[in-house]
């Protein structure tokens, strides 16, 4: 893809975000765009940085590692924030902690514990989101509402992870309006957790085909690949 397409796509996504935010009575800059760069060439990511995008999402640790190694020396002062958005296997957690600023996909107490241990060893506090599964699709990762609420309690003893919010991936519907109940559910779950004394400002929800609905329901982070970079050639989960 040439730069001009990426620039046009980026403008269009930000315009649509502004309109969705305004419809919901929210400030447009209360929504952060994570540009999902999985399967996208590192050179294209570099163009995206030049356009002004700063947050990038990857779902495979090895691919992220190669891309970050390539890009880091090229973008020293434009500090890029790397988001791990895909299911994280426990044996990749150490590398993920080394690479990612924020991990959206913490989906079990075991993984939270492992991430905490690696973060301690690396001398960092790892920013995380807790992934909720609000549908009963077999293929999706994430915790049930009850599992998530009980993990929040035990996270208080882990000093090297900081849970900043919740993430979910609803089932795919042709009509994005049908995803609204899932986004609303995540917000309500967050509100319930806040009533119990947990501070969870971030809601990572909404992708290319449904981000406007997600913003209307309170998304603070939208994860957008196709609408910025075009259709992926290799299919990512
Ligand atoms: C691929 C992916 C996205 C982006 O999907 P698009 O439909 O291309 O915007 C967002 N979130 C996760 C977890 C993904 O794996």
CSV table of C-alpha atoms and ligand atoms in Angstrom, one decimal:
chain,number,residue,atom,x,y,z
A,1,UNK,CA,0.0,0.0,0.0
A,2,UNK,CA,1.3,3.5,-0.8
A,3,UNK,CA,1.5,6.2,1.8
A,4,UNK,CA,-1.4,8.1,0.3
A,5,UNK,CA,-3.9,5.3,1.0
A,6,UNK,CA,-2.6,5.0,4.5
A,7,UNK,CA,-2.9,8.7,5.1
A,8,UNK,CA,-6.5,8.8,3.6
A,9,UNK,CA,-7.5,5.8,5.7
A,10,UNK,CA,-6.0,7.3,8.8
A,11,UNK,CA,-7.9,10.6,8.3
A,12,UNK,CA,-11.1,8.8,7.6
A,13,UNK,CA,-10.8,6.6,10.8
A,14,UNK,CA,-10.1,9.6,12.9
A,15,UNK,CA,-13.0,11.5,11.4
A,16,UNK,CA,-15.3,8.6,12.1
A,17,UNK,CA,-14.0,8.3,15.7
A,18,UNK,CA,-14.7,12.0,16.2
A,19,UNK,CA,-18.3,11.7,15.0
A,20,UNK,CA,-18.9,8.6,17.1
A,21,UNK,CA,-17.5,10.3,20.2
A,22,UNK,CA,-19.6,13.4,19.6
A,23,UNK,CA,-22.7,11.3,19.2
A,24,UNK,CA,-22.0,9.8,22.6
A,25,UNK,CA,-21.2,13.2,24.2
A,26,UNK,CA,-17.6,12.3,24.6
A,27,UNK,CA,-14.3,14.0,23.7
A,28,UNK,CA,-12.8,12.6,20.6
A,29,UNK,CA,-9.4,12.4,22.2
A,30,UNK,CA,-10.8,10.2,25.0
A,31,UNK,CA,-10.4,7.4,22.4
A,32,UNK,CA,-6.9,6.0,21.7
A,33,UNK,CA,-6.3,4.2,18.4
A,34,UNK,CA,-4.2,1.1,18.4
A,35,UNK,CA,-3.2,0.5,14.8
A,36,UNK,CA,-3.2,-3.3,14.5
A,37,UNK,CA,0.0,-4.0,12.5
A,38,UNK,CA,-0.1,-7.8,12.5
A,39,UNK,CA,1.0,-9.1,9.1
A,40,UNK,CA,1.8,-5.5,8.0
A,41,UNK,CA,5.4,-4.9,6.7
A,42,UNK,CA,7.7,-3.0,9.1
A,43,UNK,CA,8.2,-0.3,6.4
A,44,UNK,CA,4.5,0.4,6.3
A,45,UNK,CA,4.5,0.7,10.1
A,46,UNK,CA,7.3,3.2,9.7
A,47,UNK,CA,5.1,5.2,7.3
A,48,UNK,CA,2.3,5.0,9.9
A,49,UNK,CA,4.7,6.5,12.5
A,50,UNK,CA,5.5,9.3,10.1
A,51,UNK,CA,1.8,10.0,9.7
A,52,UNK,CA,1.6,10.3,13.4
A,53,UNK,CA,0.3,7.0,14.7
A,54,UNK,CA,2.0,6.0,17.9
A,55,UNK,CA,0.2,2.9,19.2
A,56,UNK,CA,0.6,-0.4,17.4
A,57,UNK,CA,-1.0,-3.8,18.2
A,58,UNK,CA,0.5,-7.2,17.4
A,59,UNK,CA,-0.8,-10.6,18.1
A,60,UNK,CA,2.2,-12.8,17.6
A,61,UNK,CA,5.2,-12.4,19.9
A,62,UNK,CA,7.8,-13.6,17.3
A,63,UNK,CA,6.5,-11.2,14.6
A,64,UNK,CA,6.4,-8.3,17.1
A,65,UNK,CA,10.0,-9.1,18.1
A,66,UNK,CA,11.3,-8.9,14.6
A,67,UNK,CA,9.3,-5.7,13.8
A,68,UNK,CA,10.3,-3.9,17.0
A,69,UNK,CA,14.0,-4.9,16.4
A,70,UNK,CA,13.8,-3.4,12.9
A,71,UNK,CA,11.9,-0.2,13.9
A,72,UNK,CA,13.5,0.7,17.2
A,73,UNK,CA,16.7,2.2,15.7
A,74,UNK,CA,14.7,4.1,13.1
A,75,UNK,CA,12.3,5.8,15.4
A,76,UNK,CA,14.4,6.8,18.4
A,77,UNK,CA,12.5,9.9,19.4
A,78,UNK,CA,9.0,9.1,18.3
A,79,UNK,CA,8.3,6.8,21.2
A,80,UNK,CA,6.1,4.1,20.0
A,81,UNK,CA,3.8,2.1,22.3
A,82,UNK,CA,3.5,-1.6,21.6
A,83,UNK,CA,0.3,-3.5,22.5
A,84,UNK,CA,0.0,-7.2,22.7
A,85,UNK,CA,-3.5,-7.9,21.6
A,86,UNK,CA,-3.5,-11.7,20.8
A,87,UNK,CA,-3.8,-14.7,23.0
A,88,UNK,CA,-0.5,-15.0,24.9
A,89,UNK,CA,0.9,-18.5,25.5
A,90,UNK,CA,2.6,-18.8,28.9
A,91,UNK,CA,5.9,-19.8,27.4
A,92,UNK,CA,6.0,-16.6,25.4
A,93,UNK,CA,5.2,-14.4,28.4
A,94,UNK,CA,8.8,-13.6,29.2
A,95,UNK,CA,9.5,-12.2,25.7
A,96,UNK,CA,6.1,-10.4,25.7
A,97,UNK,CA,7.0,-8.6,28.9
A,98,UNK,CA,10.3,-7.6,27.4
A,99,UNK,CA,8.6,-6.2,24.2
A,100,UNK,CA,5.2,-4.8,25.0
A,101,UNK,CA,4.2,-1.7,26.9
A,102,UNK,CA,0.7,-3.1,27.5
A,103,UNK,CA,-0.7,-6.6,27.3
A,104,UNK,CA,-4.5,-6.6,26.5
A,105,UNK,CA,-4.9,-10.4,26.6
A,106,UNK,CA,-4.4,-11.5,30.2
A,107,UNK,CA,-7.0,-14.2,30.3
A,108,UNK,CA,-6.3,-16.4,33.3
A,109,UNK,CA,-4.9,-16.1,36.9
A,110,UNK,CA,-2.0,-18.3,35.9
A,111,UNK,CA,-1.0,-16.0,33.1
A,112,UNK,CA,-1.3,-13.0,35.4
A,113,UNK,CA,1.0,-14.7,37.9
A,114,UNK,CA,3.6,-15.6,35.2
A,115,UNK,CA,3.5,-12.1,33.7
A,116,UNK,CA,4.0,-10.7,37.3
A,117,UNK,CA,7.0,-12.9,37.9
A,118,UNK,CA,8.7,-12.0,34.5
A,119,UNK,CA,8.0,-8.3,35.1
A,120,UNK,CA,9.6,-8.5,38.5
A,121,UNK,CA,12.7,-10.2,37.0
A,122,UNK,CA,12.8,-7.5,34.3
A,123,UNK,CA,12.4,-4.7,36.9
A,124,UNK,CA,9.2,-3.3,35.5
A,125,UNK,CA,5.6,-2.9,36.3
A,126,UNK,CA,3.7,-4.5,33.4
A,127,UNK,CA,0.6,-2.6,32.3
A,128,UNK,CA,-2.2,-5.2,31.5
A,129,UNK,CA,-5.8,-5.4,30.6
A,130,UNK,CA,-8.0,-8.3,31.6
A,131,UNK,CA,-9.7,-10.1,28.7
A,132,UNK,CA,-13.3,-10.9,29.2
A,133,UNK,CA,-15.3,-13.5,27.2
A,134,UNK,CA,-18.9,-12.4,27.2
A,135,UNK,CA,-20.1,-14.9,24.6
A,136,UNK,CA,-20.0,-18.7,24.6
A,137,UNK,CA,-18.0,-19.1,21.5
A,138,UNK,CA,-15.5,-22.0,21.9
A,139,UNK,CA,-12.7,-20.3,19.8
A,140,UNK,CA,-12.5,-17.1,21.9
A,141,UNK,CA,-10.2,-16.5,24.8
A,142,UNK,CA,-11.0,-14.6,28.0
A,143,UNK,CA,-12.5,-14.9,31.4
A,144,UNK,CA,-16.1,-15.2,32.5
A,145,UNK,CA,-17.4,-12.3,34.5
A,146,UNK,CA,-17.0,-14.2,37.8
A,147,UNK,CA,-13.5,-15.4,37.0
A,148,UNK,CA,-12.5,-11.9,36.1
A,149,UNK,CA,-13.9,-10.3,39.3
A,150,UNK,CA,-12.2,-12.9,41.5
A,151,UNK,CA,-8.9,-12.4,39.7
A,152,UNK,CA,-9.1,-8.7,40.4
A,153,UNK,CA,-9.1,-9.4,44.1
A,154,UNK,CA,-6.0,-11.5,43.9
A,155,UNK,CA,-4.2,-9.1,41.6
A,156,UNK,CA,-3.8,-6.8,44.7
A,157,UNK,CA,-1.0,-9.1,45.9
A,158,UNK,CA,0.9,-9.0,42.5
A,159,UNK,CA,3.1,-5.9,42.7
A,160,UNK,CA,4.5,-6.1,39.1
A,161,UNK,CA,1.3,-6.0,37.1
A,162,UNK,CA,-1.0,-3.1,36.9
A,163,UNK,CA,-4.5,-3.8,35.6
A,164,UNK,CA,-5.7,-0.7,33.8
A,165,UNK,CA,-8.9,-2.0,32.3
A,166,UNK,CA,-10.8,-4.6,30.4
A,167,UNK,CA,-10.7,-6.0,26.8
A,168,UNK,CA,-13.1,-8.0,24.9
A,169,UNK,CA,-13.7,-9.4,21.4
A,170,UNK,CA,-17.3,-10.0,20.6
A,171,UNK,CA,-18.5,-12.6,18.1
A,172,UNK,CA,-18.4,-11.3,14.5
A,173,UNK,CA,-21.7,-10.0,13.1
A,174,UNK,CA,-22.3,-8.6,9.7
A,175,UNK,CA,-24.4,-5.9,11.3
A,176,UNK,CA,-22.1,-4.1,13.8
A,177,UNK,CA,-25.2,-3.0,15.7
A,178,UNK,CA,-25.5,-6.6,17.0
A,179,UNK,CA,-22.2,-6.2,18.8
A,180,UNK,CA,-23.5,-3.4,21.0
A,181,UNK,CA,-24.8,-5.6,23.8
A,182,UNK,CA,-21.3,-7.1,24.2
A,183,UNK,CA,-19.6,-3.7,24.4
A,184,UNK,CA,-22.3,-2.5,26.8
A,185,UNK,CA,-21.8,-5.6,28.9
A,186,UNK,CA,-18.0,-4.9,29.2
A,187,UNK,CA,-18.7,-1.4,30.3
A,188,UNK,CA,-21.2,-2.6,32.9
A,189,UNK,CA,-18.7,-5.2,34.1
A,190,UNK,CA,-16.1,-2.4,34.5
A,191,UNK,CA,-18.6,-0.2,36.3
A,192,UNK,CA,-19.4,-3.1,38.7
A,193,UNK,CA,-15.7,-3.6,39.3
A,194,UNK,CA,-15.2,0.1,40.0
A,195,UNK,CA,-18.1,-0.1,42.6
A,196,UNK,CA,-16.1,-2.8,44.3
A,197,UNK,CA,-13.1,-0.5,44.5
A,198,UNK,CA,-11.0,-1.4,41.5
A,199,UNK,CA,-9.8,1.4,39.2
A,200,UNK,CA,-10.2,0.2,35.6
A,201,UNK,CA,-10.4,3.2,33.3
A,202,UNK,CA,-9.6,1.5,30.0
A,203,UNK,CA,-12.1,-0.3,27.8
A,204,UNK,CA,-10.3,-1.9,24.8
A,205,UNK,CA,-13.1,-2.8,22.4
A,206,UNK,CA,-14.0,-2.3,18.8
A,207,UNK,CA,-12.3,-3.2,15.6
A,208,UNK,CA,-12.5,-2.0,12.0
A,209,UNK,CA,-16.1,-3.0,11.4
A,210,UNK,CA,-17.6,-2.0,14.7
A,211,UNK,CA,-15.4,0.7,16.4
A,212,UNK,CA,-18.1,3.3,16.1
A,213,UNK,CA,-20.6,1.2,18.1
A,214,UNK,CA,-17.8,0.5,20.7
A,215,UNK,CA,-17.1,4.2,21.1
A,216,UNK,CA,-20.8,4.9,21.7
A,217,UNK,CA,-20.6,2.3,24.4
A,218,UNK,CA,-17.5,3.8,26.1
A,219,UNK,CA,-14.4,2.3,24.4
A,220,UNK,CA,-11.3,4.2,25.4
A,221,UNK,CA,-9.1,2.0,23.1
A,222,UNK,CA,-10.1,0.8,19.7
A,223,UNK,CA,-8.0,-1.8,17.9
A,224,UNK,CA,-8.0,-1.1,14.1
A,225,UNK,CA,-6.2,-3.0,11.4
A,226,UNK,CA,-8.1,-3.4,8.1
A,227,UNK,CA,-9.6,0.1,8.1
A,228,UNK,CA,-6.1,1.6,8.3
A,229,UNK,CA,-3.8,-0.8,6.4
A,230,UNK,CA,-6.3,-2.5,4.1
A,231,UNK,CA,-7.2,-6.2,3.9
A,232,UNK,CA,-4.6,-8.5,5.4
A,233,UNK,CA,-3.1,-11.0,2.9
A,234,UNK,CA,-2.3,-13.6,5.5
A,235,UNK,CA,-5.2,-14.1,7.8
A,236,UNK,CA,-4.6,-13.3,11.5
A,237,UNK,CA,-6.8,-14.7,14.2
B,1,LIG,C1,-6.7,-8.5,14.1
B,1,LIG,C2,-7.2,-8.0,15.4
B,1,LIG,C3,-7.8,-6.7,15.4
B,1,LIG,C4,-8.0,-5.8,14.2
B,1,LIG,O1,-8.9,-6.3,13.3
B,1,LIG,P1,-9.5,-5.5,12.1
B,1,LIG,O2,-10.8,-6.1,11.8
B,1,LIG,O3,-8.5,-5.7,11.0
B,1,LIG,O4,-9.6,-4.1,12.5
B,1,LIG,C5,-8.3,-6.2,16.7
B,1,LIG,N1,-8.2,-6.9,17.8
B,1,LIG,C6,-7.6,-8.2,17.8
B,1,LIG,C7,-7.5,-8.9,19.1
B,1,LIG,C8,-7.1,-8.7,16.6
B,1,LIG,O5,-6.6,-9.9,16.6
